[in-house]
CSV table of C-alpha atoms in Angstrom, one decimal:
chain,number,residue,atom,x,y,z
A,1,MET,CA,0.0,-0.1,0.0
A,2,MET,CA,2.9,2.3,0.7
A,3,VAL,CA,4.2,2.0,-2.9
A,4,SER,CA,0.5,2.9,-4.2
A,5,LEU,CA,0.5,6.0,-2.0
A,6,ALA,CA,3.9,7.0,-3.1
A,7,LEU,CA,3.0,6.8,-6.7
A,8,LEU,CA,-0.2,8.7,-6.1
A,9,LEU,CA,1.7,11.5,-4.3
A,10,LEU,CA,4.3,11.5,-7.1
A,11,GLY,CA,1.6,11.8,-9.8
A,12,ALA,CA,-0.1,14.6,-7.9
A,13,LEU,CA,3.2,16.5,-7.2
A,14,ALA,CA,4.3,16.3,-10.8
A,15,ALA,CA,0.7,17.5,-11.9
A,16,VAL,CA,1.2,20.7,-9.7
A,17,VAL,CA,4.9,21.5,-9.9
A,18,ALA,CA,5.8,20.5,-13.5
A,19,PRO,CA,3.7,23.2,-15.2
A,20,ARG,CA,5.3,26.0,-13.0
A,21,LEU,CA,8.9,24.6,-13.7
A,22,VAL,CA,8.3,24.5,-17.5
A,23,SER,CA,6.7,27.9,-17.6
A,24,ARG,CA,9.7,29.5,-16.0
A,25,ALA,CA,12.1,28.2,-18.5
A,26,ASP,CA,13.3,30.6,-21.1
A,27,TRP,CA,14.0,28.0,-24.0
A,28,PRO,CA,10.7,26.6,-25.0
A,29,GLU,CA,10.1,29.4,-27.6
A,30,ARG,CA,13.6,28.9,-28.9
A,31,GLU,CA,13.1,25.1,-29.2
A,32,PRO,CA,9.4,24.3,-29.6
A,33,VAL,CA,9.9,20.8,-30.8
A,34,VAL,CA,12.1,20.0,-27.7
A,35,ALA,CA,9.3,21.6,-25.5
A,36,LEU,CA,6.6,19.6,-27.1
A,37,TRP,CA,8.6,16.4,-26.3
A,38,VAL,CA,9.1,17.6,-22.7
A,39,TRP,CA,5.4,18.3,-22.2
A,40,GLN,CA,4.5,14.8,-23.4
A,41,CYS,CA,7.0,13.1,-21.2
A,42,VAL,CA,5.7,15.1,-18.0
A,43,VAL,CA,2.0,14.2,-18.9
A,44,ALA,CA,3.1,10.6,-19.7
A,45,ALA,CA,4.7,10.4,-16.2
A,46,VAL,CA,1.7,11.7,-14.4
A,47,LEU,CA,-0.6,9.2,-16.1
A,48,LEU,CA,1.8,6.4,-15.6
A,49,SER,CA,2.0,7.2,-11.8
A,50,PHE,CA,-1.7,7.2,-11.4
A,51,ALA,CA,-2.0,3.9,-13.5
A,52,LEU,CA,0.7,2.2,-11.4
A,53,SER,CA,-0.9,3.4,-8.2
A,54,MET,CA,-4.2,1.9,-9.4
A,55,THR,CA,-2.6,-1.4,-10.1
A,56,PHE,CA,-0.9,-1.7,-6.7
A,57,SER,CA,-4.0,-0.5,-4.9
A,58,ALA,CA,-6.1,-3.2,-6.7
A,59,ALA,CA,-3.5,-5.9,-6.0
A,60,ALA,CA,-3.7,-5.0,-2.3
A,61,ALA,CA,-7.4,-5.0,-2.2
A,62,TRP,CA,-8.2,-8.1,-4.1
A,63,GLN,CA,-6.4,-11.5,-4.2
A,64,PHE,CA,-7.3,-12.3,-7.9
A,65,VAL,CA,-5.7,-9.0,-9.1
A,66,ARG,CA,-2.7,-9.7,-6.9
A,67,GLY,CA,-2.4,-13.2,-8.5
A,68,HIS,CA,-2.4,-11.8,-12.0
A,69,VAL,CA,0.0,-8.9,-11.2
A,70,PHE,CA,2.6,-11.1,-9.5
A,71,ALA,CA,2.0,-14.3,-11.4
A,72,SER,CA,5.4,-14.5,-13.0
A,73,ALA,CA,7.3,-12.8,-10.2
A,74,PRO,CA,10.1,-14.8,-8.4
A,75,HIS,CA,9.6,-15.9,-4.8
A,76,GLY,CA,9.7,-13.2,-2.2
A,77,VAL,CA,8.9,-10.3,-4.7
A,78,MET,CA,5.2,-10.1,-3.7
A,79,GLU,CA,6.1,-10.2,0.0
A,80,ALA,CA,8.4,-7.1,-0.5
A,81,TYR,CA,5.3,-4.9,-1.4
A,82,ALA,CA,3.6,-5.7,1.9
A,83,LEU,CA,0.2,-6.0,0.2
A,84,GLY,CA,-1.5,-7.3,3.3
A,85,PRO,CA,-4.9,-6.3,4.6
A,86,ASN,CA,-5.3,-2.5,4.4
A,87,GLY,CA,-8.9,-2.1,5.0
A,88,PRO,CA,-11.2,-0.6,2.4
A,89,TRP,CA,-8.9,2.2,1.4
A,90,SER,CA,-7.0,0.1,-1.2
A,91,ALA,CA,-10.3,-0.8,-2.9
A,92,VAL,CA,-11.6,2.8,-2.8
A,93,LEU,CA,-8.4,4.1,-4.2
A,94,ALA,CA,-8.2,1.5,-7.0
A,95,VAL,CA,-11.9,2.1,-8.0
A,96,ILE,CA,-11.4,6.0,-8.0
A,97,LEU,CA,-8.3,5.7,-10.2
A,98,ALA,CA,-9.9,3.2,-12.5
A,99,CYS,CA,-12.9,5.4,-13.0
A,100,GLY,CA,-10.5,8.2,-13.8
A,101,GLY,CA,-8.8,6.1,-16.4
A,102,LEU,CA,-12.1,5.1,-17.9
A,103,TRP,CA,-13.2,8.9,-18.0
A,104,THR,CA,-9.9,9.8,-19.8
A,105,GLY,CA,-10.6,7.1,-22.4
A,106,ALA,CA,-14.2,8.3,-22.8
A,107,MET,CA,-13.0,11.8,-23.2
A,108,LEU,CA,-10.4,11.0,-25.8
A,109,ALA,CA,-13.0,8.9,-27.7
A,110,THR,CA,-15.4,12.0,-27.6
A,111,GLU,CA,-12.8,14.4,-28.8
A,112,VAL,CA,-11.7,12.1,-31.6
A,113,HIS,CA,-15.4,11.7,-32.7
A,114,ARG,CA,-16.1,15.4,-32.6
A,115,ALA,CA,-13.0,15.9,-34.8
A,116,HIS,CA,-14.2,13.3,-37.2
A,117,VAL,CA,-17.5,15.0,-37.5
A,118,ARG,CA,-16.0,18.4,-37.7
A,119,ARG,CA,-13.7,17.2,-40.6
A,120,LYS,CA,-16.7,15.6,-42.4
A,121,ARG,CA,-18.7,18.8,-42.1
A,122,GLN,CA,-15.7,20.8,-43.4
A,123,ARG,CA,-15.2,18.4,-46.4
A,124,ALA,CA,-18.9,18.7,-47.2
A,125,GLU,CA,-18.7,22.4,-47.1
A,126,LEU,CA,-15.7,22.3,-49.4
A,127,LEU,CA,-17.6,20.3,-52.0
A,128,VAL,CA,-20.4,22.8,-51.9
A,129,ARG,CA,-18.2,25.9,-52.0
A,130,SER,CA,-15.7,24.4,-54.4
A,131,PRO,CA,-17.4,21.7,-56.5
A,132,LEU,CA,-15.5,19.3,-58.5
A,133,MET,CA,-15.0,20.2,-62.2
A,134,PRO,CA,-15.8,17.7,-64.9
A,135,GLY,CA,-13.3,15.0,-65.0
A,136,GLU,CA,-11.8,16.0,-61.8
A,137,VAL,CA,-11.0,13.3,-59.2
A,138,PRO,CA,-11.9,13.8,-55.5
A,139,GLY,CA,-8.8,14.5,-53.4
A,140,SER,CA,-6.6,14.6,-56.5
A,141,GLY,CA,-4.6,17.7,-55.2
A,142,PRO,CA,-3.6,19.0,-51.8
A,143,LEU,CA,-4.8,22.5,-52.6
A,144,VAL,CA,-8.4,23.8,-52.5
A,145,VAL,CA,-9.2,27.4,-53.6
A,146,LEU,CA,-12.4,29.1,-52.1
A,147,GLU,CA,-13.9,32.3,-53.4
A,148,ALA,CA,-14.0,34.5,-50.3
A,149,GLU,CA,-13.6,38.1,-49.5
A,150,ARG,CA,-11.5,37.4,-46.3
A,151,PRO,CA,-8.0,36.1,-46.6
A,152,GLY,CA,-7.5,32.7,-44.8
A,153,ALA,CA,-5.7,29.5,-45.2
A,154,TRP,CA,-6.1,26.4,-43.1
A,155,TRP,CA,-5.4,22.6,-43.2
A,156,VAL,CA,-8.1,20.0,-43.2
A,157,PRO,CA,-6.4,16.9,-41.7
A,158,GLY,CA,-7.6,13.3,-42.6
A,159,ALA,CA,-6.7,10.4,-44.9
A,160,ALA,CA,-6.3,12.9,-47.8
A,161,PRO,CA,-5.3,16.1,-46.0
A,162,ARG,CA,-6.2,19.3,-47.9
A,163,LEU,CA,-4.9,22.9,-47.7
A,164,VAL,CA,-7.7,25.4,-48.2
A,165,VAL,CA,-6.9,28.9,-49.3
A,166,THR,CA,-9.2,31.8,-50.1
A,167,THR,CA,-9.1,33.9,-53.2
A,168,ALA,CA,-8.5,36.8,-50.9
A,169,ALA,CA,-5.4,35.2,-49.5
A,170,LEU,CA,-4.1,34.5,-52.9
A,171,ARG,CA,-4.5,38.2,-53.9
A,172,ARG,CA,-2.5,39.2,-50.7
A,173,LEU,CA,0.1,36.7,-50.6
A,174,LYS,CA,3.2,37.6,-52.8
A,175,GLY,CA,6.1,35.7,-54.1
A,176,ARG,CA,6.9,32.7,-52.0
A,177,GLN,CA,4.5,33.6,-49.2
A,178,LEU,CA,1.9,31.1,-50.4
A,179,GLU,CA,4.6,28.3,-50.5
A,180,ALA,CA,5.6,29.3,-47.0
A,181,VAL,CA,2.1,29.0,-45.8
A,182,LEU,CA,1.7,25.6,-47.4
A,183,ALA,CA,5.1,24.4,-45.7
A,184,HIS,CA,3.6,25.7,-42.4
A,185,GLU,CA,0.4,23.6,-42.8
A,186,GLN,CA,2.3,20.6,-44.1
A,187,GLY,CA,4.5,20.8,-40.9
A,188,HIS,CA,1.4,20.5,-38.8
A,189,ALA,CA,0.3,17.4,-40.9
A,190,ARG,CA,3.8,15.5,-41.0
A,191,ALA,CA,4.1,15.9,-37.2
A,192,ARG,CA,0.5,14.9,-36.5
A,193,HIS,CA,-0.1,17.9,-34.4
A,194,ASP,CA,-3.9,17.2,-34.6
A,195,TRP,CA,-3.4,14.1,-32.4
A,196,LEU,CA,-1.5,16.2,-29.8
A,197,LEU,CA,-4.3,18.7,-29.7
A,198,HIS,CA,-6.9,16.0,-29.4
A,199,CYS,CA,-5.2,14.3,-26.5
A,200,SER,CA,-4.4,17.6,-24.6
A,201,ALA,CA,-8.1,18.8,-25.2
A,202,ALA,CA,-9.4,15.4,-23.9
A,203,LEU,CA,-7.4,15.6,-20.7
A,204,ALA,CA,-8.0,19.2,-20.1
A,205,ASN,CA,-11.8,18.8,-20.6
A,206,GLY,CA,-11.9,15.6,-18.5
A,207,PHE,CA,-9.9,17.0,-15.5
A,208,PRO,CA,-10.3,20.9,-15.7
A,209,GLN,CA,-8.9,21.1,-12.2
A,210,ILE,CA,-5.6,19.4,-12.6
A,211,PRO,CA,-3.1,22.1,-13.6
A,212,VAL,CA,-0.8,20.1,-15.7
A,213,PHE,CA,-3.6,19.1,-18.2
A,214,ALA,CA,-4.9,22.7,-18.5
A,215,ALA,CA,-1.3,23.9,-19.1
A,216,PHE,CA,-0.7,21.0,-21.5
A,217,ARG,CA,-3.6,22.0,-23.7
A,218,ALA,CA,-2.5,25.6,-23.7
A,219,GLU,CA,1.0,24.9,-24.5
A,220,MET,CA,0.3,22.5,-27.2
A,221,HIS,CA,-1.8,25.1,-29.2
A,222,ARG,CA,1.1,27.6,-28.8
A,223,LEU,CA,4.1,25.2,-29.4
A,224,VAL,CA,2.6,23.4,-32.4
A,225,GLU,CA,2.2,26.8,-34.2
A,226,LEU,CA,5.8,27.8,-33.3
A,227,ALA,CA,7.1,24.4,-34.5
A,228,ALA,CA,5.2,24.8,-37.8
A,229,ASP,CA,6.5,28.3,-38.3
A,230,ASP,CA,10.1,27.0,-37.9
A,231,VAL,CA,9.4,24.3,-40.5
A,232,ALA,CA,8.4,27.0,-43.0
A,233,SER,CA,11.1,29.4,-42.0
A,234,ARG,CA,13.8,26.9,-42.6
A,235,ARG,CA,12.7,26.5,-46.2
A,236,PHE,CA,11.6,30.0,-47.1
A,237,GLY,CA,13.1,32.3,-44.5
A,238,ARG,CA,11.7,33.9,-41.4
A,239,LEU,CA,10.8,37.1,-43.1
A,240,THR,CA,8.8,35.3,-45.7
A,241,ILE,CA,6.6,33.4,-43.3
A,242,ALA,CA,6.2,36.4,-41.0
A,243,LEU,CA,4.9,38.6,-43.9
A,244,ALA,CA,2.5,35.9,-44.8
A,245,LEU,CA,1.1,35.7,-41.3
A,246,VAL,CA,0.8,39.6,-41.4
A,247,GLU,CA,-1.0,39.4,-44.7
A,248,LEU,CA,-3.5,36.7,-43.7
A,249,ASN,CA,-4.4,38.3,-40.3
A,250,GLU,CA,-4.0,42.0,-40.6
A,251,GLU,CA,-7.7,42.6,-41.4
A,252,ARG,CA,-8.7,40.7,-38.2
A,253,GLY,CA,-7.3,43.3,-35.8
A,254,VAL,CA,-4.9,41.1,-34.1
A,255,PHE,CA,-2.0,43.5,-34.5
A,256,GLY,CA,-3.9,46.5,-33.0
A,257,PRO,CA,-3.5,47.9,-29.5
A,258,CYS,CA,-6.5,46.0,-27.9
A,259,PRO,CA,-6.0,42.2,-27.1
A,260,THR,CA,-8.0,39.8,-29.4
A,261,PRO,CA,-8.5,36.0,-29.5
A,262,GLY,CA,-5.5,36.0,-31.9
A,263,ALA,CA,-3.1,37.9,-29.6
A,264,GLU,CA,-0.6,35.2,-30.0
A,265,LEU,CA,0.1,36.1,-33.6
A,266,PRO,CA,2.0,39.3,-32.9
A,267,ARG,CA,4.2,37.3,-30.6
A,268,ARG,CA,4.8,34.7,-33.4
A,269,VAL,CA,5.6,37.5,-35.8
A,270,ASN,CA,8.1,39.1,-33.5
A,271,ARG,CA,9.7,35.8,-32.7
A,272,LEU,CA,10.3,35.3,-36.5
A,273,LEU,CA,11.6,38.8,-37.2
A,274,THR,CA,13.9,38.9,-34.0
A,275,PRO,CA,14.9,35.3,-33.5
A,276,ALA,CA,16.7,34.3,-30.3
A,277,PRO,CA,19.6,32.0,-30.9
A,278,ARG,CA,18.9,28.3,-30.8
A,279,LEU,CA,20.2,26.1,-28.1
A,280,THR,CA,23.4,24.2,-28.8
A,281,ALA,CA,23.0,20.6,-30.1
A,282,ALA,CA,24.4,19.4,-26.8
A,283,ARG,CA,22.0,21.3,-24.7
A,284,ARG,CA,19.1,20.1,-26.9
A,285,LEU,CA,20.3,16.4,-26.6
A,286,ARG,CA,20.5,16.9,-22.7
A,287,LEU,CA,17.0,18.3,-22.4
A,288,THR,CA,15.6,15.5,-24.6
A,289,ALA,CA,17.3,12.7,-22.6
A,290,ALA,CA,16.3,14.3,-19.4
A,291,ALA,CA,12.7,14.5,-20.5
A,292,ALA,CA,12.7,10.9,-21.6
A,293,LEU,CA,13.8,9.9,-18.1
A,294,VAL,CA,10.8,11.7,-16.3
A,295,PRO,CA,8.5,8.8,-17.1
A,296,VAL,CA,11.1,6.4,-15.8
A,297,VAL,CA,10.7,7.7,-12.2
A,298,PRO,CA,7.4,6.2,-11.4
A,299,LEU,CA,8.6,2.9,-12.8
A,300,LEU,CA,11.6,3.0,-10.4
A,301,VAL,CA,9.3,3.8,-7.6
A,302,ALA,CA,7.1,0.9,-8.5
A,303,PHE,CA,9.9,-1.6,-9.1
A,304,VAL,CA,12.4,-0.8,-6.3
A,305,PRO,CA,10.9,-2.9,-3.7
A,306,GLY,CA,10.9,-5.9,-6.1
A,307,LEU,CA,14.5,-5.2,-7.1
A,308,ARG,CA,15.6,-5.0,-3.5
A,309,ALA,CA,14.0,-8.4,-2.7
A,310,LEU,CA,15.9,-10.0,-5.7
A,311,GLY,CA,19.1,-8.2,-4.8
C-alpha cells in the first residue's frame, strides 16, 4: 500500500509542480519541438504514476488481481510490497483511479469523434463551395481554392489532407509567401499535431482542475504553431513566413493595441523577425534525454521494492 500511495503522491506532485517549472524556462520558444517532447513526457509520467498506483491498490485490495500482477514474479517479490490487509482504502483508491482512467478514455473517444464529425462537415462544405470540375478526381490535389472576401488558409487533416486557401489570400500573398504557408500547414500534418491537440483537449476537458492538463492544452496550441513556423522558415526564411502571417491576419485586428483572441500572432511574428539564438545541439540532446527519463521515475518507484527483494 505504501508504494501505491507514493506513486499517487508522485503523480499529484508532478501535476502541480511541472507546469510551473516548465513555464519559468526561457528556452521553449527557442526550441518548440523539444518543448513539445518535454510536455509529452511530463504528462506521460503523471498518467503512468496514477496507472501504477491503481494497479498496486487493486493488488492490495483483491487477491485475484494480486495473483495476476505477480503471477510470474520470483519468490519473495510479492512479500516485498507488503500487500497485506489495508482495510477498504485500497479498494476505494483503486476504484477511483480506475474511474479516472475510464473517464480519460471516454473523453479521448469523444474528442476524436467530434474531430471526425468536424472534418466531415468541413469536407462537405468544401464540396459545396468548391465543387469538382468535370473529370476532376476527388482528393486529386492537396490545394483547394475558395472564393471568399476574407484572406484565410487552413489545413483539413484526414486520410487525404487538404490545404484550403481563399481567393482573398491568393491576392494578398506575394512571391513565395503562399509556399511558406503551405509548408507551415504541411509541418502540422507531418508531425500529426492534430493528435497532440486531441489528447491535450481530452485531458483538459476531462480534468479541468488538474493544472498540468490545463497547461498541457494551452502549451500544445502555442507550441505546435511555433514548430510549424520553424518548419516553414527553414525552407523559405523567417521574413517570408512572418509577412505571410501579417497578410493573412492584418484585417482581423490582431495587431492592434487591444487584445483579441488571436493575440498570440503578434508574438509569433516578433519571434520570427527577431529570433533568439537556438540552443546548442548538446543542450538540446541533454533536455531530450532528461525529459525521456521523467516517465522512468514512477517505474523506479514501482519496481524498487521488487528489485531489492531480488538483490
